[in-house]
mmCIF file of C-alpha atoms in Angstrom:
data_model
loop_
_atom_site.group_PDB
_atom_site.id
_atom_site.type_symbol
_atom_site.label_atom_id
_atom_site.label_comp_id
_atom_site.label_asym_id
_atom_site.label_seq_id
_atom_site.Cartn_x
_atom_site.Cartn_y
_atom_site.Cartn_z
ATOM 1 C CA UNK A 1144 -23.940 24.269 -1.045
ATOM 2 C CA UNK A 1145 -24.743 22.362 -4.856
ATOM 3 C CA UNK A 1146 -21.038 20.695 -4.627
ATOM 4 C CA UNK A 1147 -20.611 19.143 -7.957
ATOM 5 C CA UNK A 1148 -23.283 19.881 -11.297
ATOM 6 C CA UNK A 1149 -23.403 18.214 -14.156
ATOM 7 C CA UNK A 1150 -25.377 19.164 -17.288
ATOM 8 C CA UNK A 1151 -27.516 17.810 -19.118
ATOM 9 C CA UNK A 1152 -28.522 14.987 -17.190
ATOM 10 C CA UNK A 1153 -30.078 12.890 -19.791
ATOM 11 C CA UNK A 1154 -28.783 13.462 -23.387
ATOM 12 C CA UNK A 1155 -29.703 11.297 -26.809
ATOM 13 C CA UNK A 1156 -27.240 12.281 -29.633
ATOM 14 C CA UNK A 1157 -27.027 10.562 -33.431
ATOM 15 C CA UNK A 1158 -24.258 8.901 -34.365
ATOM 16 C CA UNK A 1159 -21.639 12.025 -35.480
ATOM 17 C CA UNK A 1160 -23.521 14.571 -33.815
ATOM 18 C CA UNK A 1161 -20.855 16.526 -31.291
ATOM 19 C CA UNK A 1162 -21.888 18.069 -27.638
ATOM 20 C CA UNK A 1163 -20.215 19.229 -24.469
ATOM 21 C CA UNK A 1164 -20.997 17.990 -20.705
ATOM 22 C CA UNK A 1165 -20.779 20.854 -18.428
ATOM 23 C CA UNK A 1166 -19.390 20.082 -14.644
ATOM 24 C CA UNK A 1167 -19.478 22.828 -12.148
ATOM 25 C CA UNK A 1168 -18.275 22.985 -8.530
ATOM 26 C CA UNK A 1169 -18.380 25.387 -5.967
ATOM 27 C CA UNK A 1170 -15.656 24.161 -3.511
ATOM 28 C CA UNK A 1171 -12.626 25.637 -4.809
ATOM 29 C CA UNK A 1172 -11.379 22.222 -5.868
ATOM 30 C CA UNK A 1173 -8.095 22.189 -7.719
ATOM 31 C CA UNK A 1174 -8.386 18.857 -9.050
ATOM 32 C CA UNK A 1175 -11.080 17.812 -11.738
ATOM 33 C CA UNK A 1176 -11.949 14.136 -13.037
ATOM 34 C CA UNK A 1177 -14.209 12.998 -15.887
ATOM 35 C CA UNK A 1178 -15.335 9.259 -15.830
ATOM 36 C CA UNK A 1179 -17.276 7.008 -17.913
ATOM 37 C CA UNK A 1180 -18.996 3.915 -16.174
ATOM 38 C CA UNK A 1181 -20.532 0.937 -18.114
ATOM 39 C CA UNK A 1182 -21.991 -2.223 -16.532
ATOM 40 C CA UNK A 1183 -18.745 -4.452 -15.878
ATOM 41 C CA UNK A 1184 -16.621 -1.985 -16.680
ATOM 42 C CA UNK A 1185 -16.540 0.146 -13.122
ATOM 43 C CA UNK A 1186 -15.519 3.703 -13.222
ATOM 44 C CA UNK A 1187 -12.680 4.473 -16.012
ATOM 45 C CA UNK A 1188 -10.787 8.222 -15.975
ATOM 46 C CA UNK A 1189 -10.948 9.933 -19.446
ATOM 47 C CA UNK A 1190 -9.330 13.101 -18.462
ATOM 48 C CA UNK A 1191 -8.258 15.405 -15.554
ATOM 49 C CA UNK A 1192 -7.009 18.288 -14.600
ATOM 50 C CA UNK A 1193 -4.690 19.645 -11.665
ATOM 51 C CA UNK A 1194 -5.384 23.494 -12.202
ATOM 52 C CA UNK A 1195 -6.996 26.079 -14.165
ATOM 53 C CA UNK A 1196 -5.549 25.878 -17.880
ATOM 54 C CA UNK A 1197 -4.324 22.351 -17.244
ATOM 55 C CA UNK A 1198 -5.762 18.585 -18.531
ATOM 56 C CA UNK A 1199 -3.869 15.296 -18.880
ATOM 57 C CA UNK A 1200 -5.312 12.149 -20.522
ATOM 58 C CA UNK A 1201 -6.733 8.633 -18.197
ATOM 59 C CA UNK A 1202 -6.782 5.747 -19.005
ATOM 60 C CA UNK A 1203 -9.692 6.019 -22.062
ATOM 61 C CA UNK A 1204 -9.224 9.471 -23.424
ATOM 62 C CA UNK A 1205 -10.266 8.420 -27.239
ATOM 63 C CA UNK A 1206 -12.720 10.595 -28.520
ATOM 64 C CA UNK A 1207 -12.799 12.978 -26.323
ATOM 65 C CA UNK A 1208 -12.047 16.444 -25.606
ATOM 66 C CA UNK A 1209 -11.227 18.555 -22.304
ATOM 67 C CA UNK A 1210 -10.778 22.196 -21.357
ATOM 68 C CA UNK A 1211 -10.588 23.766 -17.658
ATOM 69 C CA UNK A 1212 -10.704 27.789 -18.515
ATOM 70 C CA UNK A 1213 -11.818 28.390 -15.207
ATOM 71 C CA UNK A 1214 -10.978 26.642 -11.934
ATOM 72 C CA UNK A 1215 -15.104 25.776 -10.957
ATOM 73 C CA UNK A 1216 -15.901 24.400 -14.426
ATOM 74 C CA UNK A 1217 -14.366 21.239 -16.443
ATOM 75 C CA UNK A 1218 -15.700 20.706 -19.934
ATOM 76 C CA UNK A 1219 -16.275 17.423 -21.748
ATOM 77 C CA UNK A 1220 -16.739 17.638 -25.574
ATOM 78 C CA UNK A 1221 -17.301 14.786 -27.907
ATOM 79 C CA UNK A 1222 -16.772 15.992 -31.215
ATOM 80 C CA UNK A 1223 -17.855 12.862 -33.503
ATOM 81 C CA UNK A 1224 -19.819 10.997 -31.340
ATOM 82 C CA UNK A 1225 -20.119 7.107 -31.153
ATOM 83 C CA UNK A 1226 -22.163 4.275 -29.995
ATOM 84 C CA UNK A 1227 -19.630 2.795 -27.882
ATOM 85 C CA UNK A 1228 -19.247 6.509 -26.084
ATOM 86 C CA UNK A 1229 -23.281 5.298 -24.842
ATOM 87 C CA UNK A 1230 -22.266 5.466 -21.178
ATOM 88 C CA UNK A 1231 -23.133 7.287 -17.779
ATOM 89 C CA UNK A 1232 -20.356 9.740 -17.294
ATOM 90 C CA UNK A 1233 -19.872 10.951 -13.971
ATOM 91 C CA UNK A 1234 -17.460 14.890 -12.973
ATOM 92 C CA UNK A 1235 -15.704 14.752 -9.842
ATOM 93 C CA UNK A 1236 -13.637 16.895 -7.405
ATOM 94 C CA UNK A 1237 -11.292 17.011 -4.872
ATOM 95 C CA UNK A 1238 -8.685 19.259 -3.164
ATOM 96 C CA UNK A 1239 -5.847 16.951 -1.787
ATOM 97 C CA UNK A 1240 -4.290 19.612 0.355
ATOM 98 C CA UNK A 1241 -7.775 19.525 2.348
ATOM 99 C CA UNK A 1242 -8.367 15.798 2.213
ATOM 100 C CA UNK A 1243 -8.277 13.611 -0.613
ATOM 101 C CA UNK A 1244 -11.974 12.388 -0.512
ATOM 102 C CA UNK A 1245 -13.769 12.830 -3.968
ATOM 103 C CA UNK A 1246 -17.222 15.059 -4.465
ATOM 104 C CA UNK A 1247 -19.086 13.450 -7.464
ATOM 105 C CA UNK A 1248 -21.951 14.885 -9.450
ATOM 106 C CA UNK A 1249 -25.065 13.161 -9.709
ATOM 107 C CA UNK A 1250 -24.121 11.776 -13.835
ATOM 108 C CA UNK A 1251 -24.667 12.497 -17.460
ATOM 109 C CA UNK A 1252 -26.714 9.841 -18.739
ATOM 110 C CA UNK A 1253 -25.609 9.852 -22.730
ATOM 111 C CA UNK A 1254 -27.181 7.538 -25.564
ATOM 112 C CA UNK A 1255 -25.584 7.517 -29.160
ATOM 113 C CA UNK A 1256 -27.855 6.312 -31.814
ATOM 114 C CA UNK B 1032 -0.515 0.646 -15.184
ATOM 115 C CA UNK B 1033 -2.516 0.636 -11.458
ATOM 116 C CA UNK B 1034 -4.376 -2.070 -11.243
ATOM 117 C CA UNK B 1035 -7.284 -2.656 -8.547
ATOM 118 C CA UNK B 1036 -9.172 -5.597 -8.495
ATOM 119 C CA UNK B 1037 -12.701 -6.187 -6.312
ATOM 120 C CA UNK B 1038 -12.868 -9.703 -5.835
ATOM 121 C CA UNK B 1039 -16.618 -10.328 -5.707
ATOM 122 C CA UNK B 1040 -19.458 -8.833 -8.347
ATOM 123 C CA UNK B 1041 -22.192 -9.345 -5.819
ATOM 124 C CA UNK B 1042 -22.368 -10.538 -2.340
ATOM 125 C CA UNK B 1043 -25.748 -11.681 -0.672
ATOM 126 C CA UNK B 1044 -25.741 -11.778 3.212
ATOM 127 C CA UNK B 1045 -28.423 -12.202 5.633
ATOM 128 C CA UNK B 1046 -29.875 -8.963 7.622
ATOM 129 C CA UNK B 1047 -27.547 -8.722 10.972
ATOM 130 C CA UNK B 1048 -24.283 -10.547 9.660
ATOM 131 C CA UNK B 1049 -20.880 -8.643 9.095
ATOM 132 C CA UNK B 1050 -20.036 -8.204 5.261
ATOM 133 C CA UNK B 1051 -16.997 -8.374 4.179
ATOM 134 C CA UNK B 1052 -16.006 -6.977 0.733
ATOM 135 C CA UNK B 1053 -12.094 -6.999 -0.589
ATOM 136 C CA UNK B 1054 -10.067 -4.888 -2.814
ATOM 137 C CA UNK B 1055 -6.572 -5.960 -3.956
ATOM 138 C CA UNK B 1056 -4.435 -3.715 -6.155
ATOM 139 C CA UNK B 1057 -0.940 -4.296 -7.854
ATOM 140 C CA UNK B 1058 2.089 -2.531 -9.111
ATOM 141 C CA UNK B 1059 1.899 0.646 -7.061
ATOM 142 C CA UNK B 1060 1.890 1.419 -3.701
ATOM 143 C CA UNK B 1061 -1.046 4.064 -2.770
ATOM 144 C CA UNK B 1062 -0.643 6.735 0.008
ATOM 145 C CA UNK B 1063 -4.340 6.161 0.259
ATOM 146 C CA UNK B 1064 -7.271 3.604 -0.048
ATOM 147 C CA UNK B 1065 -11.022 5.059 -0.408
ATOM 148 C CA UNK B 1066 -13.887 3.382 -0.412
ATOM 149 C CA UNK B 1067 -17.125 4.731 -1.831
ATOM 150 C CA UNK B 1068 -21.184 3.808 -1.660
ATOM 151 C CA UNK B 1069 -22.702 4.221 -5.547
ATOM 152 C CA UNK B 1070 -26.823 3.503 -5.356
ATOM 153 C CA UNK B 1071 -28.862 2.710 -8.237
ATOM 154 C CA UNK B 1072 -28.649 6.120 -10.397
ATOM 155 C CA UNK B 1073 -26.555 8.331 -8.104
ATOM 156 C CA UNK B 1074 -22.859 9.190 -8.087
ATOM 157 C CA UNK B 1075 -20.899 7.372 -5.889
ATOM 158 C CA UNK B 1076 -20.324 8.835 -2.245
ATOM 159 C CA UNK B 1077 -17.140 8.798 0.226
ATOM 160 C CA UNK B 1078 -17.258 6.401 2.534
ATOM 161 C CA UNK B 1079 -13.900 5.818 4.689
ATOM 162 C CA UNK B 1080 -10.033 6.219 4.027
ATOM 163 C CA UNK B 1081 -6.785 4.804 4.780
ATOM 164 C CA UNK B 1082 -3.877 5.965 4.719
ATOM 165 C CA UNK B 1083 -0.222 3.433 3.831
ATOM 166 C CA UNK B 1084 0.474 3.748 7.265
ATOM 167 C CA UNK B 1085 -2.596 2.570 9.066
ATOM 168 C CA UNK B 1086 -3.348 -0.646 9.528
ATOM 169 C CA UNK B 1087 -7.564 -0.373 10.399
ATOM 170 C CA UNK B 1088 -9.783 2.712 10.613
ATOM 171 C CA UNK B 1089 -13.017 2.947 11.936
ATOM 172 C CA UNK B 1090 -16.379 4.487 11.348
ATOM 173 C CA UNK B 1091 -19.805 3.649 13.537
ATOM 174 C CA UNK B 1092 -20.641 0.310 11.886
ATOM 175 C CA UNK B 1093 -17.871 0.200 9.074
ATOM 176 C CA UNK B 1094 -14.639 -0.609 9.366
ATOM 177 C CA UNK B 1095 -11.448 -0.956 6.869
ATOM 178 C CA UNK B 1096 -7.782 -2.545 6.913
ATOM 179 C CA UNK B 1097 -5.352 -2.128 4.862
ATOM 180 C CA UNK B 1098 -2.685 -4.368 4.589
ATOM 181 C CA UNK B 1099 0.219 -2.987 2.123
ATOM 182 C CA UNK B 1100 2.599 -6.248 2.453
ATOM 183 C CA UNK B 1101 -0.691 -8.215 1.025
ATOM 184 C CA UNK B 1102 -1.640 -5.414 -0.914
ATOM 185 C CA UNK B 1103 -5.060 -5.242 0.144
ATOM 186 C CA UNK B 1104 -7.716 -3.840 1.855
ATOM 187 C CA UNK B 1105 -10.792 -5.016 3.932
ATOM 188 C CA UNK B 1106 -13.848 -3.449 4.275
ATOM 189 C CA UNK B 1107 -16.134 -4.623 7.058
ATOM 190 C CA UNK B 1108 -19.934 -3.720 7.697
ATOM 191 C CA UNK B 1109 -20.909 -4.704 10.861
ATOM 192 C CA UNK B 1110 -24.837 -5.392 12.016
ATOM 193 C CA UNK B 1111 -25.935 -5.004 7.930
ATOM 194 C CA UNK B 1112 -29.033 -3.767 7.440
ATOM 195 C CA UNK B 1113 -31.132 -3.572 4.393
ATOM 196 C CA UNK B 1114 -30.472 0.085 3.734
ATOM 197 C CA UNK B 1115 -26.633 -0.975 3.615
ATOM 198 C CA UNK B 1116 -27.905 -2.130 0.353
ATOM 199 C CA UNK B 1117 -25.555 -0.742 -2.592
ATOM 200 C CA UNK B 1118 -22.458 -0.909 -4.685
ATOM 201 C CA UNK B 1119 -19.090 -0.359 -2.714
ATOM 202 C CA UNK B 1120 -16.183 0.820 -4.963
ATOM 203 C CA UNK B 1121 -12.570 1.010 -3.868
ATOM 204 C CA UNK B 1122 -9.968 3.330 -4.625
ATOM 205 C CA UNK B 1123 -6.331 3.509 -4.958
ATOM 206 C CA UNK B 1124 -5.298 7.425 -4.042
ATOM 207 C CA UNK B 1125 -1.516 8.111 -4.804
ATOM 208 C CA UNK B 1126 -1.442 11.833 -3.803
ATOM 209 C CA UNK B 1127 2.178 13.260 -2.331
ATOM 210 C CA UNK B 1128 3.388 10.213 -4.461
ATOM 211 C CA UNK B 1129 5.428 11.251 -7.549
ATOM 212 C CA UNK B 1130 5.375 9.904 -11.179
ATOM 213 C CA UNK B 1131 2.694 8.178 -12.603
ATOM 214 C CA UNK B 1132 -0.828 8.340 -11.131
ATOM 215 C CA UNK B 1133 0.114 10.536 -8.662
ATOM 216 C CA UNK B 1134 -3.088 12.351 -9.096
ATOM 217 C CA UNK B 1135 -5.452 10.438 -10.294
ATOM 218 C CA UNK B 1136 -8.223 8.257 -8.454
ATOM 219 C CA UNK B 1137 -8.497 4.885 -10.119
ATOM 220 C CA UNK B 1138 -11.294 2.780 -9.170
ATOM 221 C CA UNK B 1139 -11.930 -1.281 -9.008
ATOM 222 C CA UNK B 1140 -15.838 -2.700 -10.635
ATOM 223 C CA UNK B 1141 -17.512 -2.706 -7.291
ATOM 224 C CA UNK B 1142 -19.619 -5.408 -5.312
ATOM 225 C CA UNK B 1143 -23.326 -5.145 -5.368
ATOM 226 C CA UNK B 1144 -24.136 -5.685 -2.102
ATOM 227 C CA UNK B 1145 -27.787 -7.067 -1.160
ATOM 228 C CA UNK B 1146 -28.667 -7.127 2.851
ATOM 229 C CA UNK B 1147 -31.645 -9.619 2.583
ATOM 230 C CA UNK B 1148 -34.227 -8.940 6.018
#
């Protein structure tokens, strides 16, 4: 059982460049989280979603982009990237009908130059 | 807007002792409280939950209260060993709530906790 995949794992774009972060899960998990964590910042919520076709925006959604075409995979794109998007981004999962407990992947580590 | 605070950055105790880390949160009531273990390069893990209505929960050596009048919630290690070693984040979990946040996750900064042998 993988649970939760993220790809790539390590990723160096130039400042502009675009790219997506892939999350996969194999639980059935309705719900779907992207997070960014920097050091003294914790874990901050850029987007969501509740269902295949569906995204809403957390709490530092700026610059990015989400889609959820199909229920095991959540897509993060950065279209112009930045220097202060330089973070470790982290997918999650969860089905609160089951039990709320969150699956994480194991991170995107993502430099901007 | 949710707001969950974890008091300390980084807590040193001795090898054996109880460790005590504490979340507070403010302006919404949560159904839930999770706490998670992060290590050094890994995503973080589930740890324990609890739910409005409970007032401790239990787990081999961890343990967690939750007091809603306070708005807080303790989480207890007992017998810390080494390996306890790690960052423990805290949740606040509104699901079955309506309205705003009611399903999202939103985290506090963690405490780096260090069991020294």
């Amino acid at each position: 059982n993988a649970g939760v995949t993220q790809t790539p794992k390590f990723r160096v774009l130039k400042t502009g460049q675009s790219m997506t972060l892939l999350c996969a899960q194999d639980m059935n998990h309705e719900y779907m989280y992207w997070y960014r964590q920097d050091p003294g910042m914790g874990l901050r919520l850029i987007h969501y979603s509740v269902g295949e076709g569906t995204t809403a925006k957390g709490e530092v959604p700026d610059g990015y982009n989400v889609s959820r075409l199909k229920k095991q995979n959540f897509l993060l794109g950065l279209e112009s990237a930045a220097p202060s998007q330089t973070s470790v981004y982290f997918c999650a999962s969860r089905d609160p009908t089951v039990n709320t407990e969150a699956f994480f992947g194991q991170g995107t580590r993502l430099t901007v130059v | 807007s949710q707001k969950i605070e974890q008091n300390s950055e980084a807590l040193n105790i001795q090898e054996g002792k109880t460790a005590t880390l504490t979340c507070n949160y403010t302006n919404y009531s949560p159904a839930y409280l999770q706490w998670y273990r992060q290590d050094p390069g890994r995503g973080p893990v589930f740890l324990l939950l609890i739910r409005e209505n409970e007032k401790e929960k239990r787990k081999e050596r961890l343990k967690v209260t939750f007091d809603t009048t306070l708005k807080q919630s303790l989480f207890h290690i007992t017998a810390s060993q080494p390996a306890d070693s790690a960052t423990y984040l805290c949740a606040l979990d509104r699901t079955g709530y309506s309205g705003a946040g009611s399903y999202q996750l939103t985290f506090g900064k963690g405490t780096k906790l260090s069991v020294i042998p």
